[in-house]
Amino acid sequence: MLLHSVVDTSVAVAATRSRRTKIDLLRELLDRAEPHEVESVVSWLSGEMTQGRLGVGFRTLAALSAPVAAEPTLSVDQVSGLLDRLAGISGPGSAAARQHLLMELFEQATEAEQRFLVALLGGELRQGALEGVMTDAVAAAAGLAVEPVRRAVMLSGRLAQAAAAAFEGGVDALAGFGLELGRPVRPMLASPAESLDAALTEFDGAVSVEYKLDGARIQVHRRDDAVWIFTRTLRDITTSVPELVDLVRALPCRSVVLDGETLALTDSGRPRPFQETMSRFGARSERELLLHPYFFDCLHLDGDDLLDEPLSVRLDHLARVAGEHRIPTLVAPDADSAEAHLGDSLGNGHEGVMVKSLTSTYTAGRRGRAWQKVKPEHTLDLVVLAAEWGYGRRTGFLSNLHLGARDPDGGPPIMVGKTFKGLTDALLQWQTEEFPRYESHRDEHTVHLRPAIVVEIELDGVQTSSRYPGGVALRFARVLRYRPDKSAGDADTIDAVRALLPTAPVSGTGLP
């Protein structure tokens, strides 16, 4: 298969908002791919590379001045091989070697292929083939039901790898993906609840109600003395959190996989600001600021995988292995007890509570109704699209933020508002230093960014608006904090924003 077939499909997928059309386009391309090409094609159209990070910056790519090939000749295998070589470059002279190899690649590419490669290598490819769309397309092209593909993605943590298995070995190959100690599982996600009473009623009281901590999501694995700690984005931070490693190694078990949160506490036991917790994840060694884990789920214990067991069973195993490190939880409480638990959580400086169905299995990577979060204020995780240069006291600083919600069908983020409220002097300084690293272009007043930075916004609500393409606008939005633990793919969708309207419109990404 030639690269230009992938590029043509990418352009076509980006040009439609129809989920069905996206899936059909991707399926048609995968139907033409050789089995050994599937992993690369799926990876690229998901905006990723099988090789991971290649040490190539976006500005380096944008500055390339390679001549344009007149006709498409590059094959998928050729590009994959060149990227493998690029990933293997290190040591003295590596920058020049990368530059030489990039020129070799780009000189063989047409103009459209060069644009595609710049976006892919620079982490800016946003043509609308998000994981859910691509998973459905892989299943359709391989002639399989979608659930086995989704499960393999959950357990492998890599869509492209699961896709390759689907084409090479079908259901039997997908069944070979199991929970593997040391390989993180995609985390299960929660949806916002209308209210505590509504969540309790939906499950007829058969729920657990636990504190919703203002911490950072972690997943811990242990096999004998070997321990791994992963973030919600599946990044390995084991070497940065030795106190968590020691704690997990001391648990009364031989092997375990736990899901939970970690946070730093003040001397009085209250949570420190989220940014202080996240600062530990980039450290190379233990610092004075210690992290405390609080677990809420058990996915494996002493040889038994528990993903398909109901939450009630998983909680029993959690109590046995990590009872003293559990998040404060009530099981099947009455309404008054649940309300009191919410009050206690807020009173202790936390965000609210999580309400979870006791019959739910662990379904990773999807925001279902089985887990619901109850918070007293409206907050949204949005993508920073741009920042305007400030004036007056803020002259010289990047200030007013342009905010976008995620398109659930994989298109670029959809702008829903602006804000400069809540920005401290420290945040203004940080934005001005950090944002240019993600710059795509700028004009006299504004620096536009690649969709990579997620910010948590507090707001009083939303209103209909013809000013923004999603048909809604934020009301009295203010910055709470940045979320370095989240990627643009974790941001809230435009549907989540619209759900905050007094009367929510029908779901979808087109104009209401």
Short mmCIF file of C-alpha atoms in Angstrom, two decimals:
data_model
loop_
_atom_site.label_atom_id
_atom_site.label_comp_id
_atom_site.label_asym_id
_atom_site.label_seq_id
_atom_site.Cartn_x
_atom_site.Cartn_y
_atom_site.Cartn_z
CA MET A 1 0.00 0.00 0.00
CA LEU A 2 1.24 3.48 -0.86
CA LEU A 3 1.35 6.23 1.73
CA HIS A 4 -0.84 8.45 -0.45
CA SER A 5 -3.79 6.06 0.13
CA VAL A 6 -3.45 6.68 3.86
CA VAL A 7 -3.16 10.43 3.28
CA ASP A 8 -6.24 10.51 1.03
CA THR A 9 -8.27 8.67 3.66
CA SER A 10 -7.01 11.01 6.37
CA VAL A 11 -8.17 14.03 4.34
CA ALA A 12 -11.57 12.44 3.63
CA VAL A 13 -12.10 11.51 7.29
CA ALA A 14 -11.24 15.05 8.36
CA ALA A 15 -13.79 16.45 5.90
CA THR A 16 -16.81 14.73 7.45
CA ARG A 17 -18.46 14.90 10.88
CA SER A 18 -20.45 11.73 10.27
CA ARG A 19 -19.24 8.93 12.49
CA ARG A 20 -20.69 6.34 10.12
CA THR A 21 -18.89 7.87 7.14
CA LYS A 22 -15.59 7.99 9.05
CA ILE A 23 -15.90 4.30 9.93
CA ASP A 24 -16.74 3.37 6.33
CA LEU A 25 -13.75 5.30 4.96
CA LEU A 26 -11.36 3.70 7.43
CA ARG A 27 -12.82 0.24 6.84
CA GLU A 28 -12.38 0.60 3.07
CA LEU A 29 -8.71 1.53 3.54
CA LEU A 30 -8.04 -1.34 5.94
CA ASP A 31 -9.71 -3.74 3.50
CA ARG A 32 -6.92 -2.88 1.03
CA ALA A 33 -4.06 -3.15 3.53
CA GLU A 34 -1.83 -6.19 3.85
CA PRO A 35 -1.97 -7.77 7.33
CA HIS A 36 1.59 -6.68 8.11
CA GLU A 37 0.70 -3.05 7.19
CA VAL A 38 -2.32 -2.80 9.50
CA GLU A 39 -0.44 -1.85 12.66
CA SER A 40 1.28 1.09 10.97
CA VAL A 41 -1.84 2.31 9.15
CA VAL A 42 -4.03 2.17 12.26
CA SER A 43 -1.35 3.82 14.36
CA TRP A 44 -0.83 6.70 11.91
CA LEU A 45 -4.53 7.35 11.39
CA SER A 46 -4.92 7.44 15.17
CA GLY A 47 -2.30 10.20 15.27
CA GLU A 48 0.41 8.00 16.77
CA MET A 49 3.49 6.05 15.74
CA THR A 50 4.35 2.47 16.64
CA GLN A 51 7.87 3.67 17.52
CA GLY A 52 6.64 6.16 20.15
CA ARG A 53 8.47 9.47 20.50
CA LEU A 54 11.24 10.02 17.96
CA GLY A 55 13.02 13.03 19.43
CA VAL A 56 11.87 15.30 16.59
CA GLY A 57 10.39 18.68 17.53
CA PHE A 58 7.56 20.35 15.65
CA ARG A 59 9.69 23.38 14.80
CA THR A 60 12.36 21.14 13.29
CA LEU A 61 9.74 19.57 11.05
CA ALA A 62 8.21 22.89 10.06
CA ALA A 63 11.65 24.22 9.10
CA LEU A 64 12.41 21.38 6.70
CA SER A 65 12.84 22.63 3.13
CA ALA A 66 12.84 19.38 1.21
CA PRO A 67 11.84 19.41 -2.47
CA VAL A 68 8.42 17.97 -3.29
CA ALA A 69 8.10 14.68 -5.17
CA ALA A 70 6.04 14.92 -8.35
CA GLU A 71 4.36 11.50 -7.99
CA PRO A 72 3.52 9.36 -4.94
CA THR A 73 5.96 6.47 -4.62
CA LEU A 74 6.43 6.02 -0.86
CA SER A 75 4.98 2.80 0.49
CA VAL A 76 3.73 2.16 4.01
CA ASP A 77 6.61 -0.28 4.55
CA GLN A 78 9.19 2.28 3.41
CA VAL A 79 7.89 4.94 5.77
CA SER A 80 7.66 2.48 8.65
CA GLY A 81 11.25 1.38 8.03
CA LEU A 82 12.52 4.97 7.96
CA LEU A 83 10.70 5.72 11.21
CA ASP A 84 12.29 2.63 12.78
CA ARG A 85 15.70 3.94 11.78
CA LEU A 86 14.83 7.38 13.13
CA ALA A 87 13.79 5.88 16.48
CA GLY A 88 17.13 4.08 16.74
CA ILE A 89 19.26 7.23 16.48
CA SER A 90 20.92 8.36 19.70
CA GLY A 91 24.19 9.64 21.10
CA PRO A 92 26.63 12.24 19.76
CA GLY A 93 25.64 13.64 16.38
CA SER A 94 22.08 12.37 16.71
CA ALA A 95 20.49 15.73 15.79
CA ALA A 96 22.34 15.86 12.48
CA ALA A 97 21.60 12.21 11.79
CA ARG A 98 17.89 12.77 12.40
CA GLN A 99 17.93 15.79 10.10
CA HIS A 100 19.58 13.76 7.35
CA LEU A 101 17.07 10.90 7.67
CA LEU A 102 14.12 13.29 7.72
CA MET A 103 15.35 14.87 4.50
CA GLU A 104 15.66 11.40 2.96
CA LEU A 105 12.04 10.72 3.88
CA PHE A 106 10.59 14.07 2.85
CA GLU A 107 12.40 14.22 -0.50
CA GLN A 108 10.40 11.15 -1.56
CA ALA A 109 7.05 12.62 -0.42
CA THR A 110 4.50 14.62 -2.37
CA GLU A 111 3.23 17.92 -0.97
CA ALA A 112 0.17 16.28 0.59
CA GLU A 113 2.34 13.49 2.03
CA GLN A 114 4.77 16.02 3.50
CA ARG A 115 1.91 17.85 5.24
CA PHE A 116 0.66 14.54 6.64
CA LEU A 117 4.13 13.54 7.90
CA VAL A 118 4.73 16.92 9.55
CA ALA A 119 1.41 16.63 11.40
CA LEU A 120 2.04 12.98 12.36
CA LEU A 121 5.63 13.40 13.55
CA GLY A 122 4.77 16.68 15.29
CA GLY A 123 1.82 15.17 17.18
CA GLU A 124 -0.67 17.43 15.41
CA LEU A 125 -2.58 14.96 13.25
CA ARG A 126 -6.27 15.51 14.01
CA GLN A 127 -8.28 14.04 11.16
CA GLY A 128 -11.03 12.54 13.28
CA ALA A 129 -9.97 8.89 13.63
CA LEU A 130 -10.18 8.74 17.41
CA GLU A 131 -9.89 5.42 19.18
CA GLY A 132 -13.62 4.64 19.30
CA VAL A 133 -14.10 5.31 15.59
CA MET A 134 -10.98 3.38 14.63
CA THR A 135 -11.91 0.44 16.87
CA ASP A 136 -15.26 0.12 15.11
CA ALA A 137 -13.54 0.36 11.71
CA VAL A 138 -11.00 -2.34 12.62
CA ALA A 139 -13.77 -4.68 13.74
CA ALA A 140 -15.77 -4.05 10.55
CA ALA A 141 -12.77 -4.56 8.26
CA ALA A 142 -11.70 -7.73 10.07
CA GLY A 143 -15.26 -9.09 10.02
CA LEU A 144 -15.44 -9.30 13.82
CA ALA A 145 -17.77 -8.13 16.56
CA VAL A 146 -16.51 -4.93 18.12
CA GLU A 147 -16.41 -6.09 21.76
CA PRO A 148 -13.43 -8.50 21.40
CA VAL A 149 -11.48 -5.69 19.71
CA ARG A 150 -12.35 -3.21 22.46
CA ARG A 151 -11.31 -5.68 25.14
CA ALA A 152 -7.97 -6.34 23.44
CA VAL A 153 -7.36 -2.59 23.23
CA MET A 154 -8.16 -2.24 26.92
CA LEU A 155 -5.78 -5.00 27.94
CA SER A 156 -2.93 -4.21 25.55
CA GLY A 157 -3.15 -0.43 25.93
CA ARG A 158 -2.42 -0.16 22.19
CA LEU A 159 -5.09 0.02 19.51
CA ALA A 160 -2.65 -0.62 16.65
CA GLN A 161 -1.32 -3.79 18.26
CA ALA A 162 -4.85 -5.09 18.83
CA ALA A 163 -5.77 -4.24 15.22
CA ALA A 164 -2.81 -6.21 13.88
CA ALA A 165 -3.87 -9.22 15.95
CA ALA A 166 -7.46 -8.93 14.71
CA PHE A 167 -6.31 -9.14 11.08
CA GLU A 168 -3.70 -11.81 11.59
CA GLY A 169 -5.58 -14.19 13.89
CA GLY A 170 -9.15 -13.01 14.40
CA VAL A 171 -11.00 -13.67 17.63
CA ASP A 172 -8.49 -16.31 18.77
CA ALA A 173 -5.62 -13.83 18.50
CA LEU A 174 -7.61 -11.13 20.33
CA ALA A 175 -8.40 -13.60 23.09
CA GLY A 176 -4.67 -13.93 23.64
CA PHE A 177 -4.60 -10.46 25.18
CA GLY A 178 -4.97 -10.88 28.90
CA LEU A 179 -4.15 -8.80 31.89
CA GLU A 180 -0.37 -8.85 32.05
CA LEU A 181 1.47 -7.75 35.17
CA GLY A 182 3.66 -4.79 34.30
CA ARG A 183 1.53 -3.74 31.31
CA PRO A 184 -1.05 -1.07 32.23
CA VAL A 185 -4.76 -1.45 31.51
CA ARG A 186 -6.78 1.46 30.10
CA PRO A 187 -8.51 3.08 33.11
CA MET A 188 -12.28 2.94 33.52
CA LEU A 189 -13.83 6.42 33.40
CA ALA A 190 -16.86 8.08 34.99
CA SER A 191 -19.65 10.29 33.71
CA PRO A 192 -21.09 13.33 35.54
CA ALA A 193 -24.20 12.60 37.61
CA GLU A 194 -27.21 14.88 37.56
CA SER A 195 -27.23 14.72 41.35
CA LEU A 196 -26.49 12.34 44.20
CA ASP A 197 -30.16 11.37 44.50
CA ALA A 198 -30.40 10.71 40.75
CA ALA A 199 -27.35 8.41 40.82
CA LEU A 200 -28.64 6.47 43.82
CA THR A 201 -32.06 6.09 42.21
CA GLU A 202 -30.62 4.92 38.87
CA PHE A 203 -29.02 1.90 40.54
CA ASP A 204 -31.78 1.40 43.15
CA GLY A 205 -29.23 1.92 45.93
CA ALA A 206 -27.01 -1.01 44.87
CA VAL A 207 -23.92 1.20 44.79
CA SER A 208 -20.71 2.11 46.49
CA VAL A 209 -20.23 5.77 47.40
CA GLU A 210 -16.61 6.84 47.79
CA TYR A 211 -14.72 10.09 48.23
CA LYS A 212 -13.74 11.77 44.97
CA LEU A 213 -10.21 12.86 45.75
CA ASP A 214 -8.44 15.87 44.26
CA GLY A 215 -5.47 13.70 43.37
CA ALA A 216 -3.79 12.00 40.42
CA ARG A 217 -4.94 8.66 39.04
CA ILE A 218 -2.51 5.78 39.44
CA GLN A 219 -2.50 2.10 38.55
CA VAL A 220 -0.08 -0.13 40.45
CA HIS A 221 1.17 -3.58 39.46
CA ARG A 222 3.19 -6.02 41.51
CA ARG A 223 4.67 -9.43 40.81
CA ASP A 224 6.69 -10.70 43.78
CA ASP A 225 9.20 -7.88 44.45
CA ALA A 226 8.78 -6.20 41.06
CA VAL A 227 6.51 -3.13 41.19
CA TRP A 228 5.27 -0.77 38.46
CA ILE A 229 3.37 2.51 38.90
CA PHE A 230 1.49 4.05 35.95
CA THR A 231 -0.43 7.29 35.42
CA ARG A 232 -3.89 7.54 33.85
CA THR A 233 -2.18 8.04 30.47
CA LEU A 234 -0.25 4.77 31.03
CA ARG A 235 3.07 6.54 31.60
CA ASP A 236 5.49 4.60 33.81
CA ILE A 237 6.50 6.77 36.80
CA THR A 238 7.89 3.99 38.98
CA THR A 239 11.30 5.59 39.51
CA SER A 240 9.74 8.92 40.54
CA VAL A 241 7.61 7.55 43.41
CA PRO A 242 9.76 5.21 45.55
CA GLU A 243 7.48 5.65 48.58
CA LEU A 244 4.58 4.17 46.60
CA VAL A 245 6.78 1.32 45.38
CA ASP A 246 7.78 0.46 48.95
CA LEU A 247 4.15 0.54 50.11
CA VAL A 248 2.93 -1.73 47.30
CA ARG A 249 5.82 -4.13 47.85
CA ALA A 250 4.74 -4.48 51.49
CA LEU A 251 1.11 -5.43 50.74
CA PRO A 252 0.10 -8.95 51.90
CA CYS A 253 0.09 -10.65 48.48
CA ARG A 254 2.29 -12.15 45.78
CA SER A 255 0.77 -10.29 42.83
CA VAL A 256 -1.77 -7.49 42.50
CA VAL A 257 -3.13 -4.77 40.22
CA LEU A 258 -4.82 -1.84 41.95
CA ASP A 259 -6.56 1.27 40.64
CA GLY A 260 -6.56 4.41 42.73
CA GLU A 261 -5.52 7.97 43.37
CA THR A 262 -2.48 9.49 44.98
CA LEU A 263 -2.05 12.90 46.55
CA ALA A 264 0.19 14.92 48.78
CA LEU A 265 -1.17 15.92 52.18
CA THR A 266 -0.55 18.81 54.54
CA ASP A 267 0.55 18.15 58.11
CA SER A 268 -3.12 18.31 59.13
CA GLY A 269 -4.04 15.59 56.64
CA ARG A 270 -5.80 17.80 54.09
CA PRO A 271 -4.97 17.51 50.38
CA ARG A 272 -2.31 19.82 49.00
CA PRO A 273 -2.97 21.60 45.68
CA PHE A 274 -3.16 19.22 42.72
CA GLN A 275 -0.11 20.82 41.07
CA GLU A 276 2.04 19.83 44.05
CA THR A 277 1.00 16.20 43.67
CA MET A 278 1.71 16.27 39.92
CA SER A 279 5.13 17.84 40.49
CA ARG A 280 6.33 14.52 41.91
CA PHE A 281 5.56 12.64 38.70
CA GLY A 282 8.38 14.37 36.86
CA ALA A 283 10.93 13.90 39.63
CA ARG A 284 13.85 11.52 39.29
CA SER A 285 14.01 10.69 42.99
CA GLU A 286 12.02 10.97 46.19
CA ARG A 287 11.62 14.46 47.62
CA GLU A 288 10.37 15.74 50.95
CA LEU A 289 6.81 15.91 49.55
CA LEU A 290 5.51 12.38 50.07
CA LEU A 291 2.60 10.89 48.15
CA HIS A 292 -0.18 8.91 49.83
CA PRO A 293 -2.11 6.30 47.81
CA TYR A 294 -5.83 5.64 48.16
CA PHE A 295 -7.12 2.64 46.20
CA PHE A 296 -10.66 2.06 44.99
CA ASP A 297 -10.45 -1.06 42.80
CA CYS A 298 -8.64 -4.39 42.55
CA LEU A 299 -8.19 -5.86 39.07
CA HIS A 300 -5.95 -8.80 39.93
CA LEU A 301 -4.93 -10.60 43.09
CA ASP A 302 -2.58 -13.56 43.55
CA GLY A 303 -3.09 -15.08 40.12
CA ASP A 304 -6.79 -14.29 39.70
CA ASP A 305 -7.89 -11.68 37.14
CA LEU A 306 -10.92 -9.79 38.43
CA LEU A 307 -11.86 -7.49 35.51
CA ASP A 308 -15.02 -9.46 34.76
CA GLU A 309 -16.10 -9.80 38.38
CA PRO A 310 -18.75 -7.38 39.71
CA LEU A 311 -17.51 -4.40 41.68
CA SER A 312 -18.88 -5.93 44.90
CA VAL A 313 -16.46 -8.86 44.52
CA ARG A 314 -13.55 -6.62 43.56
CA LEU A 315 -14.15 -4.47 46.65
CA ASP A 316 -13.97 -7.57 48.86
CA HIS A 317 -10.56 -8.40 47.40
CA LEU A 318 -9.47 -4.78 47.77
CA ALA A 319 -10.39 -4.81 51.46
CA ARG A 320 -8.32 -7.95 51.96
CA VAL A 321 -5.14 -6.71 50.29
CA ALA A 322 -5.17 -2.93 50.85
CA GLY A 323 -7.80 -2.24 53.50
CA GLU A 324 -5.94 0.53 55.31
CA HIS A 325 -5.19 2.30 52.02
CA ARG A 326 -8.75 2.31 50.65
CA ILE A 327 -10.56 5.49 49.70
CA PRO A 328 -13.31 6.10 52.30
CA THR A 329 -16.25 4.16 50.92
CA LEU A 330 -19.82 3.25 51.86
CA VAL A 331 -21.43 0.15 50.36
CA ALA A 332 -25.17 0.22 49.62
CA PRO A 333 -25.82 3.26 51.87
CA ASP A 334 -29.23 4.82 52.37
CA ALA A 335 -29.81 8.32 50.99
CA ASP A 336 -29.08 10.09 54.28
CA SER A 337 -25.79 8.22 54.80
CA ALA A 338 -24.72 8.93 51.22
CA GLU A 339 -25.50 12.65 51.63
CA ALA A 340 -23.51 12.73 54.87
CA HIS A 341 -20.59 11.00 53.11
CA LEU A 342 -20.66 13.68 50.42
CA GLY A 343 -20.59 16.36 53.12
CA ASP A 344 -17.65 14.68 54.85
CA SER A 345 -15.71 14.48 51.58
CA LEU A 346 -16.23 18.17 50.86
CA GLY A 347 -15.46 19.09 54.45
CA ASN A 348 -12.13 17.28 54.22
CA GLY A 349 -11.10 19.27 51.16
CA HIS A 350 -12.01 16.76 48.45
CA GLU A 351 -14.09 17.23 45.29
CA GLY A 352 -17.24 15.21 46.01
CA VAL A 353 -18.12 11.53 45.71
CA MET A 354 -18.13 8.74 43.13
CA VAL A 355 -21.24 6.57 42.86
CA LYS A 356 -20.57 3.14 41.32
CA SER A 357 -22.86 0.25 40.48
CA LEU A 358 -21.99 -2.80 42.57
CA THR A 359 -22.81 -5.07 39.63
CA SER A 360 -20.50 -3.30 37.16
CA THR A 361 -17.51 -5.02 35.61
CA TYR A 362 -14.32 -3.09 34.84
CA THR A 363 -14.81 -1.56 31.37
CA ALA A 364 -11.76 0.45 30.49
CA GLY A 365 -11.43 3.57 28.41
CA ARG A 366 -15.15 4.40 28.09
CA ARG A 367 -17.32 6.87 29.96
CA GLY A 368 -20.32 4.75 30.84
CA ARG A 369 -23.07 5.27 33.39
CA ALA A 370 -21.82 2.54 35.74
CA TRP A 371 -19.50 5.07 37.44
CA GLN A 372 -20.81 8.58 38.11
CA LYS A 373 -19.14 11.57 39.73
CA VAL A 374 -21.03 13.97 41.98
CA LYS A 375 -19.47 17.42 42.43
CA PRO A 376 -21.14 20.54 43.85
CA GLU A 377 -19.86 22.88 41.13
CA HIS A 378 -19.71 22.67 37.36
CA THR A 379 -16.21 21.94 36.04
CA LEU A 380 -15.00 20.95 32.59
CA ASP A 381 -11.66 19.74 31.31
CA LEU A 382 -11.09 21.72 28.10
CA VAL A 383 -8.32 22.05 25.52
CA VAL A 384 -6.35 25.29 25.25
CA LEU A 385 -6.60 26.35 21.61
CA ALA A 386 -4.82 29.71 21.84
CA ALA A 387 -3.83 32.52 24.19
CA GLU A 388 -3.94 36.25 23.62
CA TRP A 389 -1.21 38.65 24.71
CA GLY A 390 -2.32 40.60 27.77
CA TYR A 391 -2.44 44.35 28.25
CA GLY A 392 -2.17 46.71 31.23
CA ARG A 393 -0.74 44.80 34.17
CA ARG A 394 -0.55 41.68 31.99
CA THR A 395 1.44 43.26 29.16
CA GLY A 396 4.12 40.81 28.01
CA PHE A 397 2.24 37.76 29.30
CA LEU A 398 0.03 35.29 27.47
CA SER A 399 -3.32 35.72 29.16
CA ASN A 400 -6.82 35.28 27.68
CA LEU A 401 -7.36 31.59 26.86
CA HIS A 402 -9.34 30.21 23.92
CA LEU A 403 -11.04 27.02 25.10
CA GLY A 404 -12.26 24.02 23.12
CA ALA A 405 -14.29 20.90 23.87
CA ARG A 406 -13.40 17.53 22.37
CA ASP A 407 -15.27 16.40 19.28
CA PRO A 408 -16.46 12.86 20.20
CA ASP A 409 -16.17 11.86 16.53
CA GLY A 410 -12.50 12.78 16.40
CA GLY A 411 -12.44 16.17 14.71
CA PRO A 412 -10.47 19.14 16.02
CA PRO A 413 -11.60 20.63 19.36
CA ILE A 414 -14.70 22.83 19.13
CA MET A 415 -14.32 26.31 20.60
CA VAL A 416 -16.77 27.11 23.42
CA GLY A 417 -15.39 30.25 25.03
CA LYS A 418 -12.57 32.37 26.37
CA THR A 419 -11.40 33.34 29.84
CA PHE A 420 -8.63 35.18 31.65
CA LYS A 421 -10.19 34.82 35.10
CA GLY A 422 -8.48 32.75 37.76
CA LEU A 423 -5.01 33.24 36.31
CA THR A 424 -2.51 33.98 39.06
CA ASP A 425 0.81 35.72 38.41
CA ALA A 426 2.50 32.32 38.62
CA LEU A 427 0.16 30.84 36.00
CA LEU A 428 0.64 33.82 33.69
CA GLN A 429 4.41 33.34 33.90
CA TRP A 430 4.07 29.60 33.31
CA GLN A 431 1.77 30.06 30.30
CA THR A 432 4.10 32.56 28.69
CA GLU A 433 7.06 30.19 29.04
CA GLU A 434 5.24 26.94 28.24
CA PHE A 435 2.75 27.74 25.47
CA PRO A 436 5.34 28.51 22.74
CA ARG A 437 6.46 24.88 22.99
CA TYR A 438 3.05 23.92 21.56
CA GLU A 439 2.72 26.80 19.10
CA SER A 440 1.29 26.07 15.67
CA HIS A 441 1.20 29.69 14.45
CA ARG A 442 0.65 33.21 15.71
CA ASP A 443 -0.57 36.63 14.70
CA GLU A 444 -0.12 40.06 16.24
CA HIS A 445 -2.40 39.41 19.20
CA THR A 446 -2.64 35.63 19.62
CA VAL A 447 -0.48 32.51 19.91
CA HIS A 448 -2.34 29.47 18.53
CA LEU A 449 -1.51 26.05 19.99
CA ARG A 450 -1.55 22.45 18.93
CA PRO A 451 -4.32 20.68 20.90
CA ALA A 452 -2.25 19.21 23.72
CA ILE A 453 -2.78 21.23 26.92
CA VAL A 454 -5.82 20.51 29.11
CA VAL A 455 -7.11 23.00 31.68
CA GLU A 456 -9.84 22.49 34.28
CA ILE A 457 -12.42 25.26 34.10
CA GLU A 458 -15.04 26.15 36.71
CA LEU A 459 -18.17 27.78 35.36
CA ASP A 460 -21.65 28.88 36.36
CA GLY A 461 -23.25 27.13 33.39
CA VAL A 462 -23.53 27.38 29.63
CA GLN A 463 -25.83 29.19 27.23
CA THR A 464 -26.75 28.86 23.58
CA SER A 465 -24.60 31.02 21.33
CA SER A 466 -24.14 31.59 17.61
CA ARG A 467 -20.67 33.00 18.28
CA TYR A 468 -18.97 29.61 18.55
CA PRO A 469 -19.22 26.63 16.17
CA GLY A 470 -20.62 24.26 18.80
CA GLY A 471 -23.64 26.52 19.38
CA VAL A 472 -22.90 26.93 23.09
CA ALA A 473 -20.77 29.27 25.22
CA LEU A 474 -19.40 29.08 28.75
CA ARG A 475 -20.84 31.42 31.39
CA PHE A 476 -18.45 33.04 33.90
CA ALA A 477 -15.62 30.61 33.19
CA ARG A 478 -12.51 30.72 35.37
CA VAL A 479 -9.32 28.68 35.51
CA LEU A 480 -9.01 26.20 38.36
CA ARG A 481 -5.82 24.41 37.35
CA TYR A 482 -3.97 22.77 34.50
CA ARG A 483 -4.19 18.99 34.08
CA PRO A 484 -0.78 17.61 33.02
CA ASP A 485 -2.15 14.14 33.78
CA LYS A 486 -4.59 14.41 30.88
CA SER A 487 -4.19 14.57 27.11
CA ALA A 488 -6.50 16.30 24.64
CA GLY A 489 -8.21 12.94 24.16
CA ASP A 490 -9.25 13.01 27.83
CA ALA A 491 -10.95 16.42 27.61
CA ASP A 492 -14.72 16.74 27.98
CA THR A 493 -16.75 16.51 24.79
CA ILE A 494 -18.98 19.12 23.20
CA ASP A 495 -21.90 16.90 24.24
CA ALA A 496 -20.84 17.21 27.88
CA VAL A 497 -20.82 20.99 27.50
CA ARG A 498 -24.25 21.00 25.86
CA ALA A 499 -25.60 18.77 28.63
CA LEU A 500 -25.17 21.74 30.99
CA LEU A 501 -27.72 23.80 29.06
CA PRO A 502 -30.99 24.31 30.96
CA THR A 503 -32.62 22.15 28.25
CA ALA A 504 -29.96 20.04 26.58
CA PRO A 505 -30.12 19.66 22.76
CA VAL A 506 -29.94 16.33 20.99
CA SER A 507 -26.49 14.73 21.12
CA GLY A 508 -24.20 15.28 18.17
CA THR A 509 -21.37 17.40 16.95
CA GLY A 510 -23.12 19.41 14.26
CA LEU A 511 -24.65 22.80 14.88
CA PRO A 512 -27.87 22.59 16.91
#
